[in-house]
mmCIF file of C-alpha atoms in Angstrom:
data_model
loop_
_atom_site.group_PDB
_atom_site.id
_atom_site.type_symbol
_atom_site.label_atom_id
_atom_site.label_comp_id
_atom_site.label_asym_id
_atom_site.label_seq_id
_atom_site.Cartn_x
_atom_site.Cartn_y
_atom_site.Cartn_z
ATOM 1 C CA MET A 1 127.058 93.891 82.398
ATOM 2 C CA ALA A 2 128.006 95.484 85.723
ATOM 3 C CA VAL A 3 127.364 98.950 84.275
ATOM 4 C CA GLN A 4 123.869 97.861 83.220
ATOM 5 C CA PHE A 5 123.110 96.599 86.724
ATOM 6 C CA LEU A 6 124.473 99.771 88.287
ATOM 7 C CA LEU A 7 122.428 102.005 85.986
ATOM 8 C CA GLY A 8 119.301 99.877 86.476
ATOM 9 C CA THR A 9 119.755 99.972 90.239
ATOM 10 C CA PHE A 10 120.406 103.725 90.218
ATOM 11 C CA VAL A 11 117.284 104.494 88.162
ATOM 12 C CA SER A 12 115.222 102.043 90.237
ATOM 13 C CA VAL A 13 116.302 103.810 93.444
ATOM 14 C CA ILE A 14 115.310 107.171 91.955
ATOM 15 C CA ASP A 15 111.914 105.705 90.994
ATOM 16 C CA ILE A 16 111.466 104.199 94.455
ATOM 17 C CA MET A 17 112.179 107.603 96.021
ATOM 18 C CA ILE A 18 109.671 109.265 93.671
ATOM 19 C CA HIS A 19 107.086 106.631 94.507
ATOM 20 C CA ALA A 20 107.711 106.995 98.239
ATOM 21 C CA LEU A 21 107.219 110.770 98.069
ATOM 22 C CA VAL A 22 104.075 110.460 95.975
ATOM 23 C CA THR A 23 102.717 107.681 98.188
ATOM 24 C CA VAL A 24 103.056 109.893 101.263
ATOM 25 C CA ALA A 25 101.347 112.760 99.417
ATOM 26 C CA ALA A 26 98.571 110.497 98.091
ATOM 27 C CA ILE A 27 97.909 109.069 101.541
ATOM 28 C CA ASP A 28 97.809 112.564 103.047
ATOM 29 C CA VAL A 29 95.346 113.730 100.381
ATOM 30 C CA ALA A 30 93.244 110.585 100.780
ATOM 31 C CA ARG A 31 93.304 110.853 104.568
ATOM 32 C CA ALA A 32 92.193 114.489 104.494
ATOM 33 C CA ALA A 33 89.456 113.771 101.954
ATOM 34 C CA GLY A 34 88.454 110.528 103.609
ATOM 35 C CA LEU A 35 87.988 112.157 106.997
ATOM 36 C CA GLN A 36 85.465 114.675 105.727
ATOM 37 C CA HIS A 37 81.861 114.171 106.706
ATOM 38 C CA THR A 38 79.619 113.485 103.750
ATOM 39 C CA SER A 39 75.984 112.865 103.026
ATOM 40 C CA ARG A 40 76.917 110.936 99.860
ATOM 41 C CA PRO A 41 79.344 108.231 101.031
ATOM 42 C CA ARG A 42 79.461 106.292 97.747
ATOM 43 C CA SER A 43 80.290 109.365 95.675
ATOM 44 C CA HIS A 44 82.776 110.445 98.306
ATOM 45 C CA LEU A 45 84.488 107.044 98.279
ATOM 46 C CA MET A 46 84.630 107.111 94.486
ATOM 47 C CA ALA A 47 86.170 110.594 94.500
ATOM 48 C CA VAL A 48 88.820 109.577 97.038
ATOM 49 C CA MET A 49 89.722 106.448 95.053
ATOM 50 C CA VAL A 50 89.837 108.235 91.690
ATOM 51 C CA THR A 51 92.007 111.020 93.110
ATOM 52 C CA THR A 52 94.404 108.527 94.665
ATOM 53 C CA ALA A 53 94.618 106.500 91.434
ATOM 54 C CA VAL A 54 95.292 109.614 89.345
ATOM 55 C CA ILE A 55 98.059 110.740 91.710
ATOM 56 C CA LEU A 56 99.664 107.295 91.472
ATOM 57 C CA MET A 57 99.353 107.265 87.672
ATOM 58 C CA VAL A 58 101.155 110.599 87.505
ATOM 59 C CA ALA A 59 103.917 109.094 89.646
ATOM 60 C CA HIS A 60 104.241 106.135 87.275
ATOM 61 C CA THR A 61 104.459 108.491 84.306
ATOM 62 C CA VAL A 62 107.244 110.489 85.969
ATOM 63 C CA GLU A 63 109.047 107.232 86.755
ATOM 64 C CA VAL A 64 108.806 106.169 83.098
ATOM 65 C CA LEU A 65 110.221 109.563 82.105
ATOM 66 C CA VAL A 66 113.215 108.901 84.359
ATOM 67 C CA TRP A 67 113.808 105.591 82.561
ATOM 68 C CA ALA A 68 113.478 107.292 79.160
ATOM 69 C CA LEU A 69 116.035 109.896 80.241
ATOM 70 C CA ALA A 70 118.427 107.155 81.353
ATOM 71 C CA TYR A 71 117.980 105.381 78.005
ATOM 72 C CA ALA A 72 118.821 108.638 76.222
ATOM 73 C CA VAL A 73 121.904 109.323 78.349
ATOM 74 C CA VAL A 74 123.491 105.911 77.695
ATOM 75 C CA GLY A 75 122.120 105.322 74.186
ATOM 76 C CA ALA A 76 120.283 102.153 75.186
ATOM 77 C CA ALA A 77 117.878 102.215 72.227
ATOM 78 C CA PRO A 78 118.613 102.332 68.509
ATOM 79 C CA ALA A 79 119.006 105.805 67.021
ATOM 80 C CA GLY A 80 115.703 107.448 66.160
ATOM 81 C CA SER A 81 113.683 105.299 68.597
ATOM 82 C CA ASP A 82 110.840 106.799 70.603
ATOM 83 C CA LEU A 83 112.436 106.524 74.045
ATOM 84 C CA LEU A 84 109.279 107.397 75.970
ATOM 85 C CA TYR A 85 107.335 104.657 74.179
ATOM 86 C CA PHE A 86 110.231 102.224 74.692
ATOM 87 C CA ALA A 87 110.360 103.042 78.408
ATOM 88 C CA PHE A 88 106.570 102.638 78.786
ATOM 89 C CA VAL A 89 106.624 99.277 76.995
ATOM 90 C CA ASN A 90 109.378 98.022 79.296
ATOM 91 C CA TYR A 91 108.013 99.547 82.535
ATOM 92 C CA THR A 92 104.546 98.100 81.987
ATOM 93 C CA THR A 93 106.004 94.738 80.892
ATOM 94 C CA LEU A 94 103.977 95.014 77.685
ATOM 95 C CA GLY A 95 106.996 93.978 75.652
ATOM 96 C CA TYR A 96 105.921 94.553 72.046
ATOM 97 C CA GLY A 97 109.467 93.937 70.876
ATOM 98 C CA ASP A 98 109.231 96.468 68.047
ATOM 99 C CA ILE A 99 112.073 98.397 69.696
ATOM 100 C CA THR A 100 114.836 96.422 71.348
ATOM 101 C CA PRO A 101 117.835 97.714 73.279
ATOM 102 C CA VAL A 102 121.185 97.987 71.568
ATOM 103 C CA GLU A 103 123.480 95.015 72.117
ATOM 104 C CA GLY A 104 125.362 96.505 75.074
ATOM 105 C CA TRP A 105 122.177 97.384 76.999
ATOM 106 C CA ARG A 106 120.037 94.237 76.741
ATOM 107 C CA LEU A 107 119.506 93.989 80.511
ATOM 108 C CA ILE A 108 118.047 97.472 80.828
ATOM 109 C CA GLY A 109 114.609 96.385 79.544
ATOM 110 C CA PRO A 110 114.150 93.592 82.085
ATOM 111 C CA MET A 111 115.438 95.829 84.866
ATOM 112 C CA THR A 112 112.902 98.478 83.861
ATOM 113 C CA ALA A 113 110.169 95.828 83.873
ATOM 114 C CA MET A 114 111.226 94.585 87.306
ATOM 115 C CA ASN A 115 111.041 98.139 88.633
ATOM 116 C CA GLY A 116 107.628 98.687 87.014
ATOM 117 C CA ILE A 117 106.186 95.502 88.502
ATOM 118 C CA LEU A 118 107.394 96.543 91.948
ATOM 119 C CA MET A 119 105.936 100.050 91.602
ATOM 120 C CA PHE A 120 102.564 98.749 90.323
ATOM 121 C CA GLY A 121 102.369 96.302 93.215
ATOM 122 C CA TRP A 122 103.142 99.114 95.619
ATOM 123 C CA SER A 123 100.434 101.279 94.047
ATOM 124 C CA THR A 124 97.931 98.448 94.369
ATOM 125 C CA ALA A 125 98.739 98.173 98.071
ATOM 126 C CA VAL A 126 98.299 101.937 98.505
ATOM 127 C CA LEU A 127 94.927 101.902 96.716
ATOM 128 C CA PHE A 128 93.745 98.993 98.840
ATOM 129 C CA GLU A 129 94.818 100.733 102.057
ATOM 130 C CA VAL A 130 93.127 104.002 101.048
ATOM 131 C CA LEU A 131 89.948 102.060 100.238
ATOM 132 C CA ARG A 132 90.099 100.195 103.548
ATOM 133 C CA LYS A 133 90.695 103.320 105.628
ATOM 134 C CA THR A 134 88.039 105.360 103.811
ATOM 135 C CA LEU A 135 85.450 102.589 104.216
ATOM 136 C CA GLU A 136 86.395 102.284 107.879
ATOM 137 C CA HIS A 137 85.900 106.018 108.384
ATOM 138 C CA LEU A 138 82.596 106.089 106.483
ATOM 139 C CA ALA A 139 81.346 103.180 108.601
ATOM 140 C CA ALA A 140 82.289 105.097 111.757
ATOM 141 C CA ILE A 141 80.412 108.169 110.496
ATOM 142 C CA ALA A 142 77.359 106.041 109.751
ATOM 143 C CA ALA A 143 77.507 104.417 113.178
ATOM 144 C CA ALA A 144 77.881 107.766 114.928
ATOM 145 C CA GLY A 145 74.961 109.198 112.938
ATOM 146 C CA SER A 146 72.524 106.524 114.028
ATOM 147 C CA SER A 147 70.701 106.699 117.335
ATOM 148 C CA SER A 148 70.644 103.936 119.918
ATOM 149 C CA ALA A 149 67.050 103.222 118.907
ATOM 150 C CA ASP A 150 68.213 102.610 115.336
ATOM 151 C CA ARG A 151 70.690 99.982 116.497
ATOM 152 C CA GLY A 152 67.970 97.855 118.005
#
């Protein structure tokens, strides 16, 4: 059991580092895009949000690949199993149950799910912050673009 916890912790730390790096990159991209002046604020906001979401989805996919690699290294799934599918099912907490870990690795699925939940929550917070900051900037642009006569 201790080996399962150590492996789960090790892979989770790798995923957290990946997510931290991608979060910094996503925020930098969103900040640069969000600070641009635009005549189409709604389209601009949509583009910033879609770009940020896609970057975060790529991060999640890489994180699932790390779990699949760990499953392969230790033989956590039955022979012939689709490890990428198994990792996605665990990471997303979907839990079909059509593939289950081998007896000695039963805790790896829940540890993967715990990591996935944490990473999805983190991504949600990043998306919300990007939305908030972009809206704040677009409001400042709109306010700066109006004259004092427009403000009443």
